[in-house]
Structure formats: structure tokens, C-alpha cells
């Protein structure tokens, strides 16, 4: 989709410096991806108190098992 927008040049310069991205197109594409990622990630604080673990859940054993298979 082609569109024309007026961008804040100072924000653009800062974003280029922080990311190393060289084109405005790539910079805007990356910014949109980050915006979507941020807003779709479930906030862990929203899950507080909502997850019930089994009484016999052993996180140490699970960690050992994942090391053995990885």
C-alpha cells in the first residue's frame, strides 16, 4: 500500500541511530511489527492468580528433562 505521511525528522534520526536500519520504509515496517508484537503479547501480570499448577508439579524435574533432550 502506498501512502504519504509527514514524519518527525528527529524521531527518524533517533530510530535510525538506535536500529541501524537504513531506509524509512524498513524503519516503518519494523516499527509496525514491534507495535503489533507489543500489543499481542499477553501481559504476564494479567495472568497473576489465574494459573493453577498441579500439586505434584516439579519445576526442577521439568528443567532437568529439558536439558537432557536439548
PDB file of C-alpha atoms in Angstrom:
ATOM      1  CA  UNK A   1       0.000   0.000   0.000  1.00  0.00           C
ATOM      2  CA  UNK A   2       1.392   3.352  -0.951  1.00  0.00           C
ATOM      3  CA  UNK A   3       0.765   6.327   1.326  1.00  0.00           C
ATOM      4  CA  UNK A   4       2.306   9.689   2.091  1.00  0.00           C
ATOM      5  CA  UNK A   5       2.931  10.807   5.653  1.00  0.00           C
ATOM      6  CA  UNK A   6       4.817  13.611   7.338  1.00  0.00           C
ATOM      7  CA  UNK A   7       7.314  12.166   9.803  1.00  0.00           C
ATOM      8  CA  UNK A   8       9.127  13.844  12.668  1.00  0.00           C
ATOM      9  CA  UNK A   9      12.713  14.051  11.377  1.00  0.00           C
ATOM     10  CA  UNK A  10      14.203  13.955  14.888  1.00  0.00           C
ATOM     11  CA  UNK A  11      12.343  10.705  15.644  1.00  0.00           C
ATOM     12  CA  UNK A  12      13.501   9.264  12.343  1.00  0.00           C
ATOM     13  CA  UNK A  13      17.156  10.178  13.043  1.00  0.00           C
ATOM     14  CA  UNK A  14      16.953   8.666  16.529  1.00  0.00           C
ATOM     15  CA  UNK A  15      15.327   5.474  15.238  1.00  0.00           C
ATOM     16  CA  UNK A  16      17.983   5.114  12.526  1.00  0.00           C
ATOM     17  CA  UNK A  17      20.713   5.554  15.139  1.00  0.00           C
ATOM     18  CA  UNK A  18      19.168   3.018  17.518  1.00  0.00           C
ATOM     19  CA  UNK A  19      18.380   0.336  14.961  1.00  0.00           C
ATOM     20  CA  UNK A  20      20.997   0.678  12.259  1.00  0.00           C
ATOM     21  CA  UNK A  21      18.190   0.484   9.711  1.00  0.00           C
ATOM     22  CA  UNK A  22      18.994   2.459   6.555  1.00  0.00           C
ATOM     23  CA  UNK A  23      15.668   3.137   4.823  1.00  0.00           C
ATOM     24  CA  UNK A  24      12.496   4.817   6.030  1.00  0.00           C
ATOM     25  CA  UNK A  25      10.443   2.012   4.502  1.00  0.00           C
ATOM     26  CA  UNK A  26      12.268  -0.654   6.513  1.00  0.00           C
ATOM     27  CA  UNK A  27      12.161   1.523   9.618  1.00  0.00           C
ATOM     28  CA  UNK A  28       8.386   1.962   9.405  1.00  0.00           C
ATOM     29  CA  UNK A  29       7.914  -1.751   8.650  1.00  0.00           C
ATOM     30  CA  UNK A  30       9.969  -2.676  11.736  1.00  0.00           C
ATOM     31  CA  UNK A  31       8.091  -0.159  13.870  1.00  0.00           C
ATOM     32  CA  UNK A  32       4.741  -1.621  12.801  1.00  0.00           C
ATOM     33  CA  UNK A  33       5.940  -5.163  13.544  1.00  0.00           C
ATOM     34  CA  UNK A  34       7.092  -4.098  17.010  1.00  0.00           C
ATOM     35  CA  UNK A  35       3.806  -2.313  17.687  1.00  0.00           C
ATOM     36  CA  UNK A  36       1.835  -5.423  16.738  1.00  0.00           C
ATOM     37  CA  UNK A  37       4.141  -7.708  18.757  1.00  0.00           C
ATOM     38  CA  UNK A  38       3.832  -5.472  21.806  1.00  0.00           C
ATOM     39  CA  UNK A  39       0.061  -5.311  21.680  1.00  0.00           C
ATOM     40  CA  UNK A  40      -0.482  -9.007  21.027  1.00  0.00           C
ATOM     41  CA  UNK A  41       1.855 -10.270  23.743  1.00  0.00           C
ATOM     42  CA  UNK A  42      -0.120 -11.381  26.766  1.00  0.00           C
ATOM     43  CA  UNK A  43       0.772  -9.305  29.778  1.00  0.00           C
ATOM     44  CA  UNK A  44       2.013 -11.753  32.398  1.00  0.00           C
ATOM     45  CA  UNK A  45       0.555  -9.595  35.136  1.00  0.00           C
ATOM     46  CA  UNK A  46      -2.907 -10.267  33.679  1.00  0.00           C
ATOM     47  CA  UNK A  47      -2.311 -13.971  34.366  1.00  0.00           C
ATOM     48  CA  UNK A  48      -1.396 -13.491  38.033  1.00  0.00           C
ATOM     49  CA  UNK A  49      -3.561 -15.732  40.168  1.00  0.00           C
ATOM     50  CA  UNK A  50      -5.245 -17.348  37.158  1.00  0.00           C
ATOM     51  CA  UNK A  51      -2.861 -20.253  36.586  1.00  0.00           C
ATOM     52  CA  UNK A  52      -3.265 -23.260  38.817  1.00  0.00           C
ATOM     53  CA  UNK A  53      -0.370 -25.707  38.900  1.00  0.00           C
ATOM     54  CA  UNK A  54      -0.885 -29.299  39.919  1.00  0.00           C
ATOM     55  CA  UNK A  55       0.136 -30.117  43.476  1.00  0.00           C
ATOM     56  CA  UNK A  56       2.694 -32.619  42.161  1.00  0.00           C
ATOM     57  CA  UNK A  57       4.237 -30.186  39.640  1.00  0.00           C
ATOM     58  CA  UNK A  58       8.038 -30.261  39.923  1.00  0.00           C
ATOM     59  CA  UNK A  59       9.666 -27.412  38.016  1.00  0.00           C
ATOM     60  CA  UNK A  60      13.175 -28.684  38.832  1.00  0.00           C
ATOM     61  CA  UNK A  61      12.450 -32.083  37.303  1.00  0.00           C
ATOM     62  CA  UNK A  62      10.961 -30.420  34.224  1.00  0.00           C
ATOM     63  CA  UNK A  63      14.094 -28.273  33.857  1.00  0.00           C
ATOM     64  CA  UNK A  64      16.313 -31.363  34.076  1.00  0.00           C
ATOM     65  CA  UNK A  65      14.224 -33.148  31.461  1.00  0.00           C
ATOM     66  CA  UNK A  66      14.501 -30.200  29.050  1.00  0.00           C
ATOM     67  CA  UNK A  67      18.304 -30.144  29.461  1.00  0.00           C
ATOM     68  CA  UNK A  68      18.508 -33.881  28.717  1.00  0.00           C
ATOM     69  CA  UNK A  69      16.546 -33.559  25.474  1.00  0.00           C
ATOM     70  CA  UNK A  70      18.081 -30.288  24.263  1.00  0.00           C
TER      71      UNK A  70
END
